[in-house]
Amino acid sequence: MSVVSVVKIGLFGGSFDPIHRGHVEPVREARRLLGLERVIYLPTATPPHKPRRALAPAHARFAMVELALLGEEGLYASAHELTPDRPAYTVETLEHFRREMPEAELHLLIGGDSFADFHHWVRWPEIAAAARLVVLARPGWELEPHSLDPGVAALARTDRVILLRQPPVDVSSTRLREMLAAGLPLPEGAVPELVVRYVHKYDLYR
Ligand code: ATP
């Protein structure tokens, strides 16, 4: 009798403005713990959750993701959400990957802060039906059940959600942009070295 194992694929969307250690280490750990064959990063040209924010150009954010992942086994970048004309909705991205990889078990990786806001995502129950949610621990977002929307709290009690307790990484893109704009040095190791060089070469956040 042959045993066919299901291929598990991770998807990880974000603005990555810029990508940092908190976007890489928890994902590396999630991949190892859950046996994900690969994790596909999806830098988003127009994030639905940040409609009014000025972002670095999408091609630059994509380039930084590629540079950060160059030496990372099993972590890849996709241009699928680089659609300039409209927001990229996660539910549609999942429908796309479902068609591309009908045999795969999809896992959507999101930070704890994003999970706390999940009930605002377009067609969120369909997202949870299409992919397992892998919630990455993030400092300040401990996700007590009473602090979650009741629908999301109920979802969190099912096997559609995996709450990871990996060592949290206290870095945010917002803070990094503020430091770069002020000309301050970045904390050691917060951003991969090639990304730091790219940011300075193109003067992205000054
Ligand atoms: P910003 O500060 O610009 O809002 P961010 O640092 O939250 O950005 P995003 O690009 O919006 O980064 O995040 C992409 C995904 O990564 C989201 O699901 C977010 O919750 C998650 N994430 C971001 N930073 C961390 C971190 N330090 N630990 C765990 N998850 C994180």
Short mmCIF file of C-alpha atoms and ligand atoms in Angstrom, two decimals:
data_model
loop_
_atom_site.label_atom_id
_atom_site.label_comp_id
_atom_site.label_asym_id
_atom_site.label_seq_id
_atom_site.Cartn_x
_atom_site.Cartn_y
_atom_site.Cartn_z
CA MET A 1 0.00 0.00 0.00
CA SER A 2 1.47 3.38 -0.93
CA VAL A 3 1.10 6.31 1.41
CA VAL A 4 0.64 9.60 -0.42
CA SER A 5 1.60 12.56 1.75
CA VAL A 6 -0.10 15.88 1.14
CA VAL A 7 2.17 18.75 0.16
CA LYS A 8 1.77 21.65 2.57
CA ILE A 9 2.34 25.11 1.14
CA GLY A 10 2.57 28.34 3.13
CA LEU A 11 1.45 31.73 1.83
CA PHE A 12 2.51 34.95 3.51
CA GLY A 13 1.19 38.31 2.31
CA GLY A 14 2.20 41.77 3.44
CA SER A 15 3.44 45.17 2.46
CA PHE A 16 7.04 44.34 3.52
CA ASP A 17 7.87 48.04 3.69
CA PRO A 18 10.65 47.07 4.43
CA ILE A 19 10.94 43.33 5.11
CA HIS A 20 12.61 42.63 8.48
CA ARG A 21 13.68 39.87 10.87
CA GLY A 22 10.11 39.52 12.21
CA HIS A 23 9.00 38.54 8.71
CA VAL A 24 11.65 35.84 8.33
CA GLU A 25 12.48 34.10 11.61
CA PRO A 26 8.91 33.19 12.66
CA VAL A 27 8.23 31.92 9.13
CA ARG A 28 11.39 29.80 9.09
CA GLU A 29 10.23 28.31 12.39
CA ALA A 30 6.66 27.75 11.14
CA ARG A 31 7.99 25.99 8.05
CA ARG A 32 10.09 23.65 10.19
CA LEU A 33 7.41 22.92 12.80
CA LEU A 34 4.59 22.31 10.33
CA GLY A 35 6.63 20.62 7.60
CA LEU A 36 5.70 23.16 4.93
CA GLU A 37 7.35 22.28 1.65
CA ARG A 38 7.75 25.99 0.92
CA VAL A 39 6.44 29.35 1.96
CA ILE A 40 5.57 31.87 -0.73
CA TYR A 41 5.84 35.55 0.22
CA LEU A 42 3.36 37.83 -1.53
CA PRO A 43 4.41 41.48 -1.42
CA THR A 44 1.23 43.40 -2.11
CA ALA A 45 1.15 46.43 -4.39
CA THR A 46 -2.06 47.79 -2.87
CA PRO A 47 -2.79 46.36 0.60
CA PRO A 48 -6.54 46.44 1.35
CA HIS A 49 -5.77 47.06 5.05
CA LYS A 50 -3.64 50.17 4.55
CA PRO A 51 -5.63 52.21 2.01
CA ARG A 52 -4.30 55.65 2.83
CA ARG A 53 -0.68 54.94 3.52
CA ALA A 54 2.12 55.99 1.16
CA LEU A 55 4.29 52.96 0.51
CA ALA A 56 7.69 52.46 -1.09
CA PRO A 57 7.22 51.40 -4.74
CA ALA A 58 5.91 47.86 -5.08
CA HIS A 59 8.85 46.77 -7.24
CA ALA A 60 11.27 47.96 -4.52
CA ARG A 61 9.39 46.06 -1.79
CA PHE A 62 9.41 42.97 -4.02
CA ALA A 63 13.18 43.36 -4.61
CA MET A 64 13.79 43.63 -0.85
CA VAL A 65 11.82 40.43 -0.23
CA GLU A 66 13.93 38.62 -2.85
CA LEU A 67 17.15 39.90 -1.28
CA ALA A 68 16.04 38.89 2.23
CA LEU A 69 15.10 35.38 1.10
CA LEU A 70 18.08 34.68 -1.15
CA GLY A 71 19.83 32.42 1.35
CA GLU A 72 16.64 31.04 2.95
CA GLU A 73 15.83 27.45 2.12
CA GLY A 74 12.20 26.91 1.15
CA LEU A 75 11.19 30.60 1.27
CA TYR A 76 10.23 32.21 -2.05
CA ALA A 77 8.78 35.46 -3.39
CA SER A 78 5.82 35.64 -5.78
CA ALA A 79 4.75 38.60 -7.90
CA HIS A 80 1.11 37.47 -7.79
CA GLU A 81 -0.13 40.40 -5.64
CA LEU A 82 1.81 43.08 -7.51
CA THR A 83 -1.41 44.24 -9.17
CA PRO A 84 -1.11 48.03 -9.36
CA ASP A 85 -4.71 48.86 -10.23
CA ARG A 86 -6.68 47.31 -7.37
CA PRO A 87 -6.27 45.95 -3.83
CA ALA A 88 -5.16 42.32 -3.60
CA TYR A 89 -7.73 40.44 -1.56
CA THR A 90 -6.38 37.39 0.23
CA VAL A 91 -9.47 35.33 -0.55
CA GLU A 92 -8.82 35.80 -4.29
CA THR A 93 -5.14 34.98 -3.88
CA LEU A 94 -6.15 31.74 -2.19
CA GLU A 95 -8.58 30.93 -5.00
CA HIS A 96 -5.70 31.43 -7.45
CA PHE A 97 -3.32 29.11 -5.57
CA ARG A 98 -6.12 26.58 -5.09
CA ARG A 99 -6.43 26.41 -8.90
CA GLU A 100 -2.64 26.30 -9.37
CA MET A 101 -2.05 23.61 -6.74
CA PRO A 102 -5.28 21.64 -6.30
CA GLU A 103 -3.53 18.85 -4.37
CA ALA A 104 -1.76 21.10 -1.86
CA GLU A 105 -2.90 21.87 1.66
CA LEU A 106 -2.66 25.65 1.87
CA HIS A 107 -1.52 27.41 5.04
CA LEU A 108 -1.93 31.15 5.35
CA LEU A 109 0.65 32.68 7.70
CA ILE A 110 -0.34 35.88 9.50
CA GLY A 111 0.99 37.81 12.47
CA GLY A 112 -0.99 38.02 15.70
CA ASP A 113 -1.87 41.67 15.01
CA SER A 114 -3.42 40.70 11.66
CA PHE A 115 -5.36 37.83 13.24
CA ALA A 116 -6.84 40.23 15.82
CA ASP A 117 -8.21 42.22 12.86
CA PHE A 118 -9.21 39.18 10.81
CA HIS A 119 -12.99 39.79 11.02
CA HIS A 120 -12.43 42.92 8.90
CA TRP A 121 -10.86 40.99 6.03
CA VAL A 122 -13.03 40.59 2.93
CA ARG A 123 -14.87 37.20 3.00
CA TRP A 124 -12.85 36.05 6.02
CA PRO A 125 -14.79 32.81 6.66
CA GLU A 126 -13.95 31.73 3.11
CA ILE A 127 -10.29 32.45 3.75
CA ALA A 128 -10.35 30.14 6.75
CA ALA A 129 -12.15 27.49 4.71
CA ALA A 130 -9.58 27.65 1.91
CA ALA A 131 -6.45 27.62 4.07
CA ARG A 132 -5.35 26.74 7.57
CA LEU A 133 -4.37 29.92 9.39
CA VAL A 134 -0.97 29.87 11.03
CA VAL A 135 -0.82 32.74 13.51
CA LEU A 136 2.69 33.94 14.33
CA ALA A 137 3.30 35.25 17.85
CA ARG A 138 4.05 38.98 17.90
CA PRO A 139 4.95 41.07 20.96
CA GLY A 140 1.95 43.04 22.21
CA TRP A 141 -0.56 40.70 20.52
CA GLU A 142 -1.10 37.90 22.99
CA LEU A 143 -4.58 37.13 21.58
CA GLU A 144 -6.64 36.42 24.68
CA PRO A 145 -9.96 34.93 23.51
CA HIS A 146 -12.00 37.74 25.14
CA SER A 147 -10.07 40.36 23.13
CA LEU A 148 -11.00 38.75 19.81
CA ASP A 149 -14.15 39.23 17.75
CA PRO A 150 -16.55 36.39 18.81
CA GLY A 151 -16.55 34.85 15.32
CA VAL A 152 -12.77 34.88 15.15
CA ALA A 153 -12.51 33.55 18.73
CA ALA A 154 -14.78 30.64 17.73
CA LEU A 155 -12.66 30.01 14.65
CA ALA A 156 -9.51 30.03 16.82
CA ARG A 157 -10.93 27.08 18.78
CA THR A 158 -11.11 24.92 15.63
CA ASP A 159 -8.37 23.03 13.83
CA ARG A 160 -8.45 25.64 11.04
CA VAL A 161 -6.21 27.84 13.19
CA ILE A 162 -2.75 27.03 14.49
CA LEU A 163 -1.45 29.48 17.08
CA LEU A 164 2.33 29.32 17.00
CA ARG A 165 4.30 30.09 20.13
CA GLN A 166 7.62 30.68 18.40
CA PRO A 167 9.98 33.20 20.06
CA PRO A 168 8.40 36.56 19.18
CA VAL A 169 10.50 39.15 17.34
CA ASP A 170 9.95 42.75 18.41
CA VAL A 171 10.46 44.56 15.09
CA SER A 172 7.95 46.48 12.97
CA SER A 173 8.28 48.11 9.56
CA THR A 174 6.66 51.29 10.91
CA ARG A 175 9.37 51.72 13.52
CA LEU A 176 12.12 50.97 10.99
CA ARG A 177 10.76 53.58 8.55
CA GLU A 178 10.70 56.15 11.36
CA MET A 179 14.31 55.39 12.23
CA LEU A 180 15.43 55.54 8.61
CA ALA A 181 13.57 58.82 8.04
CA ALA A 182 15.30 60.28 11.10
CA GLY A 183 18.70 59.06 9.88
CA LEU A 184 19.07 56.77 12.91
CA PRO A 185 21.06 53.52 12.74
CA LEU A 186 18.90 50.39 12.65
CA PRO A 187 19.09 47.87 15.50
CA GLU A 188 21.70 45.20 14.77
CA GLY A 189 20.21 42.36 12.71
CA ALA A 190 16.71 43.86 12.49
CA VAL A 191 16.92 44.01 8.68
CA PRO A 192 18.98 41.65 6.47
CA GLU A 193 22.25 43.30 5.38
CA LEU A 194 21.47 43.20 1.63
CA VAL A 195 18.13 44.91 2.33
CA VAL A 196 19.86 47.63 4.35
CA ARG A 197 22.20 48.26 1.40
CA TYR A 198 19.27 48.39 -1.02
CA VAL A 199 17.36 50.85 1.20
CA HIS A 200 20.38 53.17 1.34
CA LYS A 201 21.26 52.82 -2.34
CA TYR A 202 17.78 53.98 -3.39
CA ASP A 203 17.25 56.29 -0.42
CA LEU A 204 13.87 54.66 0.13
CA TYR A 205 12.66 56.17 3.38
CA ARG A 206 14.32 59.61 3.60
P1 ATP B 1 3.78 48.08 9.23
O1 ATP B 1 4.51 48.41 10.50
O2 ATP B 1 4.27 48.80 8.01
O3 ATP B 1 2.27 48.11 9.38
P2 ATP B 1 4.43 45.26 9.64
O4 ATP B 1 5.79 45.25 10.31
O5 ATP B 1 3.24 44.92 10.49
O6 ATP B 1 4.19 46.59 8.86
P3 ATP B 1 3.53 43.88 7.23
O7 ATP B 1 4.31 43.90 5.97
O8 ATP B 1 2.26 44.62 7.28
O9 ATP B 1 4.57 44.30 8.41
O10 ATP B 1 3.29 42.42 7.72
C1 ATP B 1 3.10 41.29 6.93
C2 ATP B 1 2.69 40.16 7.84
O11 ATP B 1 3.73 39.92 8.79
C3 ATP B 1 1.45 40.46 8.67
O12 ATP B 1 0.68 39.25 8.77
C4 ATP B 1 2.01 40.86 10.02
O13 ATP B 1 1.08 40.59 11.04
C5 ATP B 1 3.23 39.96 10.11
N1 ATP B 1 4.29 40.51 10.94
C6 ATP B 1 4.91 41.69 10.80
N2 ATP B 1 5.87 41.87 11.72
C7 ATP B 1 5.85 40.75 12.49
C8 ATP B 1 6.61 40.33 13.65
N3 ATP B 1 7.54 41.09 14.21
N4 ATP B 1 6.33 39.11 14.16
C9 ATP B 1 5.35 38.33 13.61
N5 ATP B 1 4.61 38.67 12.53
C10 ATP B 1 4.85 39.86 11.98
#
